[in-house]
Amino acid sequence: MLITVTGANGYQAGLVLAELSSHEVEIRLVGRDADRLETAATKAGCTRADRRVTAFDDHAGLVAALSGSDAVINCAGPFTASGAAVVRAAIDAGAHYVDTAGEQLYLQAIFDTFTDAARTAGVTVVPSANDGCLPTDLLAHLLAEAAGPLTELVVSHIIVGGSSSRGTLRSGLATIDAITAGGLTYHDRAWRTGIPARHSNITLPDGEVLAMAKMPTCEVITIPRHVQVDHVEALVEAALMDQLAGPVAAGFIDSLPAGPTPDERAGQRFTYLLDAVNRRGRRVRGVIQGKDTYGCTAIVAVRAARRLAAGDVPAGVLAPAQAFDPAEFLTALTGPGLTWSIHNQQP
């Protein structure tokens, strides 16, 4: 099994390579600079891995670099700028594809642009295989199985500790207009802009009430593809949105460390809440908790790529729950420290 990592010299890619190195798979690194690829391979402990140098705007070169791969993990953000080129090349190379994107409009564009081409080529594309979108998408499917058709689903992201990688900050800067405008909400069975958030606070499992703000996350795009639901919105802490709305210069991002230190990652905790209301008024909550968003993303992306490479997954551009068994995949993530649960709520 050959798994290729594109954008292989970045911070998130380094964690993906380290995770791949713990499995019995062949690894290929693809990027724009040979020296940086060599450094990345050495740091991840995969010095014998194949390395290919190509520009991402060279379609023929990128197809050649991906050819022979069973699956591709694309870590080359900002995805809004270059992600579609890698998806197109993976399809033409006959390689299944996942990425770690968190850019909502990019994700919608991948579904709109490549579904037919991927299906015709027999290739499976699962974008946004990261710590946030993939687990919440899977748990949303299980919530709907438990509660039936939903009138509303609200996904809340709460992250404590840690810091952001340069790649994450660059992706945020590249999509800041969409972030501050609120992006897409799924409302009245369609994705729409300009829909205000229905909720301004949430209650955590321990009873703490947090002020929240609307955030254009990727599961808003994936969940309605397999869950019968009228309205889906996503929230983050209001304090985080205030920080994101502040001015950030690209030069300042370049001066920062590549990403959080191992100690910062170890101390970070995340909680994702999925609050659903069905058409009879029954309220159900799903809870996902874990640590280390970047490390979790590496585990999620590698596990997803290995599942696709093993075969027996429908072709096309798919939401996570369309590609994988939700309960089985979530349960497999409990080994690395993620927990998930479903609870009935009081009306």
CSV table of C-alpha atoms in Angstrom, one decimal, residues 3-336:
chain,number,residue,atom,x,y,z
A,3,ILE,CA,0.3,6.5,0.5
A,4,THR,CA,1.5,9.8,-0.8
A,5,VAL,CA,1.6,13.0,1.2
A,6,THR,CA,1.4,16.3,-0.7
A,7,GLY,CA,2.6,19.5,0.8
A,8,ALA,CA,4.9,17.1,2.8
A,9,ASN,CA,7.2,19.7,4.3
A,10,GLY,CA,4.5,21.5,6.4
A,11,TYR,CA,3.8,21.3,10.1
A,12,GLN,CA,0.6,19.1,9.8
A,13,ALA,CA,2.2,17.0,7.1
A,14,GLY,CA,5.1,16.2,9.5
A,15,LEU,CA,2.7,14.8,12.0
A,16,VAL,CA,0.9,12.8,9.2
A,17,LEU,CA,4.3,11.4,8.1
A,18,ALA,CA,5.2,10.4,11.6
A,19,GLU,CA,1.8,8.6,12.0
A,20,LEU,CA,2.2,6.9,8.6
A,21,SER,CA,5.7,5.7,9.7
A,22,SER,CA,4.1,3.7,12.5
A,23,HIS,CA,2.1,1.6,10.0
A,24,GLU,CA,3.3,-0.9,7.5
A,25,VAL,CA,2.8,1.3,4.4
A,26,GLU,CA,5.0,2.7,1.7
A,27,ILE,CA,5.3,6.5,1.9
A,28,ARG,CA,5.9,9.0,-0.8
A,29,LEU,CA,6.5,12.7,-0.2
A,30,VAL,CA,5.5,15.3,-2.8
A,31,GLY,CA,6.4,19.0,-2.6
A,32,ARG,CA,8.0,21.9,-4.4
A,33,ASP,CA,11.5,21.8,-2.8
A,34,ALA,CA,13.8,18.8,-2.6
A,35,ASP,CA,15.8,20.0,0.4
A,36,ARG,CA,12.7,20.6,2.5
A,37,LEU,CA,11.3,17.2,1.5
A,38,GLU,CA,14.5,15.6,2.7
A,39,THR,CA,14.4,17.5,6.0
A,40,ALA,CA,10.7,16.4,6.4
A,41,ALA,CA,11.5,12.8,5.7
A,42,THR,CA,14.4,12.8,8.2
A,43,LYS,CA,12.4,14.5,10.9
A,44,ALA,CA,9.5,12.0,10.5
A,45,GLY,CA,11.8,9.0,10.5
A,46,CYS,CA,11.0,7.9,6.9
A,47,THR,CA,14.3,8.6,5.2
A,48,ARG,CA,13.8,5.7,2.8
A,49,ALA,CA,10.5,7.1,1.5
A,50,ASP,CA,10.2,8.1,-2.1
A,51,ARG,CA,10.3,11.8,-2.8
A,52,ARG,CA,9.0,13.7,-5.8
A,53,VAL,CA,9.4,17.4,-6.6
A,54,THR,CA,6.8,19.2,-8.6
A,55,ALA,CA,5.0,22.5,-8.8
A,56,PHE,CA,1.3,22.2,-8.0
A,57,ASP,CA,0.3,24.2,-11.0
A,58,ASP,CA,2.1,21.7,-13.3
A,59,HIS,CA,-0.8,19.2,-13.8
A,60,ALA,CA,1.2,16.7,-15.8
A,61,GLY,CA,4.0,16.8,-13.3
A,62,LEU,CA,1.6,16.4,-10.3
A,63,VAL,CA,-0.2,13.5,-12.0
A,64,ALA,CA,3.2,11.8,-12.5
A,65,ALA,CA,4.1,12.4,-8.9
A,66,LEU,CA,0.9,10.9,-7.6
A,67,SER,CA,0.8,7.9,-10.1
A,68,GLY,CA,1.0,4.5,-8.5
A,69,SER,CA,-0.4,5.8,-5.2
A,70,ASP,CA,-3.2,3.9,-3.5
A,71,ALA,CA,-4.2,7.1,-1.6
A,72,VAL,CA,-3.1,10.7,-1.3
A,73,ILE,CA,-3.2,12.8,1.9
A,74,ASN,CA,-3.1,16.4,0.9
A,75,CYS,CA,-1.7,18.8,3.6
A,76,ALA,CA,-0.8,21.7,1.2
A,77,GLY,CA,-2.9,24.6,2.5
A,78,PRO,CA,-4.3,27.1,2.0
A,79,PHE,CA,-6.5,24.7,0.1
A,80,THR,CA,-8.5,27.5,-1.4
A,81,ALA,CA,-5.4,28.3,-3.5
A,82,SER,CA,-4.1,24.9,-4.5
A,83,GLY,CA,-6.4,22.1,-3.2
A,84,ALA,CA,-8.4,21.7,-6.4
A,85,ALA,CA,-5.3,21.1,-8.4
A,86,VAL,CA,-4.3,18.2,-6.2
A,87,VAL,CA,-7.8,16.7,-6.3
A,88,ARG,CA,-7.8,16.9,-10.1
A,89,ALA,CA,-4.4,15.3,-10.3
A,90,ALA,CA,-5.3,12.5,-7.9
A,91,ILE,CA,-8.4,11.7,-9.9
A,92,ASP,CA,-6.4,11.6,-13.1
A,93,ALA,CA,-3.7,9.4,-11.4
A,94,GLY,CA,-6.4,7.0,-10.2
A,95,ALA,CA,-5.5,7.6,-6.5
A,96,HIS,CA,-8.0,8.0,-3.7
A,97,TYR,CA,-7.8,11.3,-1.9
A,98,VAL,CA,-8.2,12.8,1.6
A,99,ASP,CA,-7.1,16.2,2.9
A,100,THR,CA,-6.9,18.1,6.1
A,101,ALA,CA,-8.7,21.2,4.9
A,102,GLY,CA,-10.8,23.4,7.2
A,103,GLU,CA,-11.9,25.9,4.5
A,104,GLN,CA,-15.6,25.7,4.0
A,105,LEU,CA,-16.0,27.3,0.6
A,106,TYR,CA,-13.2,25.2,-0.8
A,107,LEU,CA,-15.0,22.1,0.5
A,108,GLN,CA,-18.2,23.0,-1.2
A,109,ALA,CA,-16.3,23.7,-4.4
A,110,ILE,CA,-14.8,20.2,-4.4
A,111,PHE,CA,-18.2,18.6,-4.1
A,112,ASP,CA,-19.6,20.8,-6.8
A,113,THR,CA,-16.7,20.4,-9.2
A,114,PHE,CA,-15.3,16.8,-8.9
A,115,THR,CA,-18.2,14.5,-7.9
A,116,ASP,CA,-18.9,13.3,-11.4
A,117,ALA,CA,-15.2,13.0,-12.4
A,118,ALA,CA,-14.3,11.1,-9.3
A,119,ARG,CA,-17.2,8.7,-9.8
A,120,THR,CA,-16.3,8.1,-13.5
A,121,ALA,CA,-12.7,7.4,-12.5
A,122,GLY,CA,-13.6,5.1,-9.7
A,123,VAL,CA,-11.8,7.3,-7.2
A,124,THR,CA,-13.0,8.2,-3.7
A,125,VAL,CA,-12.5,11.8,-2.5
A,126,VAL,CA,-13.1,12.6,1.2
A,127,PRO,CA,-12.0,16.2,1.9
A,128,SER,CA,-11.7,17.6,5.4
A,129,ALA,CA,-10.5,14.4,7.1
A,130,ASN,CA,-9.4,16.3,10.2
A,131,ASP,CA,-10.1,16.4,14.0
A,132,GLY,CA,-13.2,18.6,13.6
A,133,CYS,CA,-15.2,17.7,10.5
A,134,LEU,CA,-14.7,14.0,10.3
A,135,PRO,CA,-15.7,13.0,13.8
A,136,THR,CA,-18.6,15.5,14.0
A,137,ASP,CA,-19.9,14.3,10.6
A,138,LEU,CA,-19.9,10.7,11.7
A,139,LEU,CA,-21.5,11.5,15.1
A,140,ALA,CA,-24.2,13.6,13.3
A,141,HIS,CA,-25.2,10.5,11.3
A,142,LEU,CA,-25.5,8.5,14.5
A,143,LEU,CA,-27.6,11.2,16.1
A,144,ALA,CA,-30.0,11.2,13.2
A,145,GLU,CA,-30.2,7.4,13.4
A,146,ALA,CA,-31.2,7.7,17.0
A,147,ALA,CA,-33.5,10.7,16.7
A,148,GLY,CA,-34.9,10.6,13.2
A,149,PRO,CA,-35.3,13.6,10.9
A,150,LEU,CA,-34.0,16.8,12.5
A,151,THR,CA,-35.3,20.3,12.4
A,152,GLU,CA,-32.0,21.7,13.7
A,153,LEU,CA,-28.4,20.6,14.3
A,154,VAL,CA,-25.9,23.0,16.0
A,155,VAL,CA,-22.3,22.0,16.1
A,156,SER,CA,-20.2,23.9,18.7
A,157,HIS,CA,-16.3,23.8,18.8
A,158,ILE,CA,-14.6,24.6,22.1
A,159,ILE,CA,-10.8,24.3,22.1
A,160,VAL,CA,-8.7,25.1,25.2
A,161,GLY,CA,-5.0,25.6,25.1
A,162,GLY,CA,-2.4,25.0,22.4
A,163,SER,CA,-1.7,27.4,19.5
A,164,SER,CA,-2.1,27.5,15.7
A,165,SER,CA,0.4,26.4,13.1
A,166,ARG,CA,1.6,28.9,10.4
A,167,GLY,CA,-0.4,26.9,7.9
A,168,THR,CA,-3.6,27.2,9.9
A,169,LEU,CA,-3.1,31.0,10.2
A,170,ARG,CA,-2.4,31.3,6.5
A,171,SER,CA,-5.5,29.5,5.6
A,172,GLY,CA,-7.5,31.7,8.0
A,173,LEU,CA,-5.9,34.8,6.4
A,174,ALA,CA,-6.8,33.5,2.9
A,175,THR,CA,-10.4,33.0,3.8
A,176,ILE,CA,-10.9,35.8,6.4
A,177,ASP,CA,-13.7,37.5,4.4
A,178,ALA,CA,-15.8,34.3,4.3
A,179,ILE,CA,-15.1,33.7,8.0
A,180,THR,CA,-16.2,37.2,9.1
A,181,ALA,CA,-19.2,37.1,6.8
A,182,GLY,CA,-20.4,33.8,8.3
A,183,GLY,CA,-19.9,31.6,5.2
A,184,LEU,CA,-22.6,29.1,4.4
A,185,THR,CA,-25.4,27.9,6.6
A,186,TYR,CA,-27.6,24.9,5.7
A,187,HIS,CA,-31.1,26.4,6.0
A,188,ASP,CA,-34.4,25.3,4.6
A,189,ARG,CA,-32.7,22.4,2.9
A,190,ALA,CA,-30.1,24.5,1.0
A,191,TRP,CA,-26.7,26.1,1.6
A,192,ARG,CA,-27.2,29.8,1.9
A,193,THR,CA,-25.2,32.9,2.8
A,194,GLY,CA,-26.4,35.7,5.1
A,195,ILE,CA,-28.2,33.4,7.6
A,196,PRO,CA,-27.7,34.7,11.1
A,197,ALA,CA,-26.8,32.3,13.9
A,198,ARG,CA,-29.8,31.1,15.9
A,199,HIS,CA,-27.8,30.6,19.0
A,200,SER,CA,-25.4,33.0,20.9
A,201,ASN,CA,-24.4,30.7,23.8
A,202,ILE,CA,-24.2,27.1,24.7
A,203,THR,CA,-24.1,25.1,28.0
A,204,LEU,CA,-21.1,22.8,28.4
A,205,PRO,CA,-21.5,19.3,29.9
A,206,ASP,CA,-20.2,20.7,33.2
A,207,GLY,CA,-22.9,23.4,33.3
A,208,GLU,CA,-20.7,26.4,32.2
A,209,VAL,CA,-22.3,28.7,29.8
A,210,LEU,CA,-20.2,30.1,26.9
A,211,ALA,CA,-20.8,33.0,24.6
A,212,MET,CA,-20.6,31.7,21.0
A,213,ALA,CA,-20.4,33.1,17.5
A,214,LYS,CA,-21.1,31.7,14.0
A,215,MET,CA,-18.2,30.0,12.2
A,216,PRO,CA,-18.2,28.6,8.7
A,217,THR,CA,-17.0,25.1,9.4
A,218,CYS,CA,-16.8,22.2,7.0
A,219,GLU,CA,-19.3,19.8,8.6
A,220,VAL,CA,-22.0,22.3,7.7
A,221,ILE,CA,-21.2,21.2,4.1
A,222,THR,CA,-21.0,17.5,4.7
A,223,ILE,CA,-23.7,16.6,7.2
A,224,PRO,CA,-26.8,17.5,5.1
A,225,ARG,CA,-25.5,15.1,2.4
A,226,HIS,CA,-26.5,12.1,4.6
A,227,VAL,CA,-28.7,13.5,7.4
A,228,GLN,CA,-32.3,14.6,6.9
A,229,VAL,CA,-32.1,18.0,8.5
A,230,ASP,CA,-33.7,21.4,8.0
A,231,HIS,CA,-31.0,23.7,9.5
A,232,VAL,CA,-27.3,23.2,10.3
A,233,GLU,CA,-25.1,25.8,11.8
A,234,ALA,CA,-21.7,25.8,13.6
A,235,LEU,CA,-20.4,27.9,16.4
A,236,VAL,CA,-17.1,28.7,18.1
A,237,GLU,CA,-16.3,30.7,21.2
A,238,ALA,CA,-17.1,34.4,20.6
A,239,ALA,CA,-13.7,35.3,22.0
A,240,LEU,CA,-12.0,33.3,19.3
A,241,MET,CA,-14.0,35.0,16.6
A,242,ASP,CA,-13.0,38.4,18.0
A,243,GLN,CA,-9.4,37.3,17.7
A,244,LEU,CA,-9.9,36.0,14.1
A,245,ALA,CA,-11.5,39.3,13.1
A,246,GLY,CA,-8.4,41.3,14.1
A,247,PRO,CA,-5.8,42.3,11.5
A,248,VAL,CA,-3.0,39.8,10.9
A,249,ALA,CA,-0.1,40.4,8.4
A,250,ALA,CA,1.4,37.6,6.4
A,251,GLY,CA,4.8,38.8,7.4
A,252,PHE,CA,3.9,38.4,11.1
A,253,ILE,CA,2.7,34.8,10.4
A,254,ASP,CA,6.1,34.0,8.8
A,255,SER,CA,7.9,35.1,11.9
A,256,LEU,CA,6.0,32.6,14.1
A,257,PRO,CA,7.1,29.1,15.0
A,258,ALA,CA,5.9,26.4,12.5
A,259,GLY,CA,3.4,25.1,15.0
A,260,PRO,CA,2.7,24.3,18.7
A,261,THR,CA,5.4,22.5,20.7
A,262,PRO,CA,4.9,18.9,21.9
A,263,ASP,CA,4.1,20.3,25.4
A,264,GLU,CA,1.5,22.7,24.0
A,265,ARG,CA,-0.1,19.9,22.0
A,266,ALA,CA,-0.2,17.6,25.0
A,267,GLY,CA,-1.9,20.3,27.1
A,268,GLN,CA,-4.6,21.2,24.5
A,269,ARG,CA,-8.2,19.9,25.0
A,270,PHE,CA,-11.2,20.1,22.6
A,271,THR,CA,-14.9,19.5,23.0
A,272,TYR,CA,-17.3,19.3,20.1
A,273,LEU,CA,-21.0,19.4,20.9
A,274,LEU,CA,-23.8,18.4,18.5
A,275,ASP,CA,-27.2,19.6,19.7
A,276,ALA,CA,-30.0,18.2,17.7
A,277,VAL,CA,-33.8,18.7,17.7
A,278,ASN,CA,-36.0,16.2,15.9
A,279,ARG,CA,-39.4,16.9,14.4
A,280,ARG,CA,-41.2,15.8,17.5
A,281,GLY,CA,-39.2,18.3,19.6
A,282,ARG,CA,-36.9,15.6,21.2
A,283,ARG,CA,-33.5,17.0,22.0
A,284,VAL,CA,-30.4,14.9,21.7
A,285,ARG,CA,-26.8,15.9,22.3
A,286,GLY,CA,-23.6,14.3,20.9
A,287,VAL,CA,-20.3,14.9,22.7
A,288,ILE,CA,-16.8,14.5,21.3
A,289,GLN,CA,-13.8,15.2,23.5
A,290,GLY,CA,-10.1,14.7,22.9
A,291,LYS,CA,-6.7,16.3,23.0
A,292,ASP,CA,-4.2,17.7,20.5
A,293,THR,CA,-6.1,18.8,17.4
A,294,TYR,CA,-3.1,18.5,15.1
A,295,GLY,CA,-2.1,15.1,16.4
A,296,CYS,CA,-5.7,13.9,16.1
A,297,THR,CA,-5.9,15.3,12.6
A,298,ALA,CA,-2.9,13.2,11.6
A,299,ILE,CA,-4.5,10.0,13.1
A,300,VAL,CA,-7.8,10.8,11.4
A,301,ALA,CA,-6.3,11.5,8.0
A,302,VAL,CA,-4.0,8.4,8.0
A,303,ARG,CA,-6.8,6.1,9.1
A,304,ALA,CA,-9.1,7.5,6.4
A,305,ALA,CA,-6.5,7.2,3.7
A,306,ARG,CA,-5.7,3.6,4.7
A,307,ARG,CA,-9.4,2.7,4.7
A,308,LEU,CA,-9.8,4.1,1.2
A,309,ALA,CA,-6.6,2.4,0.0
A,310,ALA,CA,-8.0,-0.9,1.2
A,311,GLY,CA,-10.9,-0.6,-1.2
A,312,ASP,CA,-14.6,-1.3,-0.9
A,313,VAL,CA,-15.7,2.3,-0.7
A,314,PRO,CA,-18.0,4.0,-3.2
A,315,ALA,CA,-16.5,6.3,-5.8
A,316,GLY,CA,-17.2,10.0,-5.9
A,317,VAL,CA,-16.7,13.0,-3.5
A,318,LEU,CA,-18.1,11.8,-0.2
A,319,ALA,CA,-18.9,13.0,3.3
A,320,PRO,CA,-17.1,11.0,5.9
A,321,ALA,CA,-20.2,9.1,6.9
A,322,GLN,CA,-20.8,8.2,3.3
A,323,ALA,CA,-17.4,6.6,3.0
A,324,PHE,CA,-17.0,5.0,6.5
A,325,ASP,CA,-19.1,3.2,9.1
A,326,PRO,CA,-19.7,5.9,11.6
A,327,ALA,CA,-19.7,3.9,14.8
A,328,GLU,CA,-16.8,1.7,13.8
A,329,PHE,CA,-14.6,4.6,12.8
A,330,LEU,CA,-15.4,6.7,15.9
A,331,THR,CA,-14.8,3.7,18.2
A,332,ALA,CA,-11.4,3.1,16.5
A,333,LEU,CA,-10.5,6.7,17.4
A,334,THR,CA,-11.0,6.0,21.1
A,335,GLY,CA,-7.6,4.2,21.3
A,336,PRO,CA,-5.8,7.5,20.5
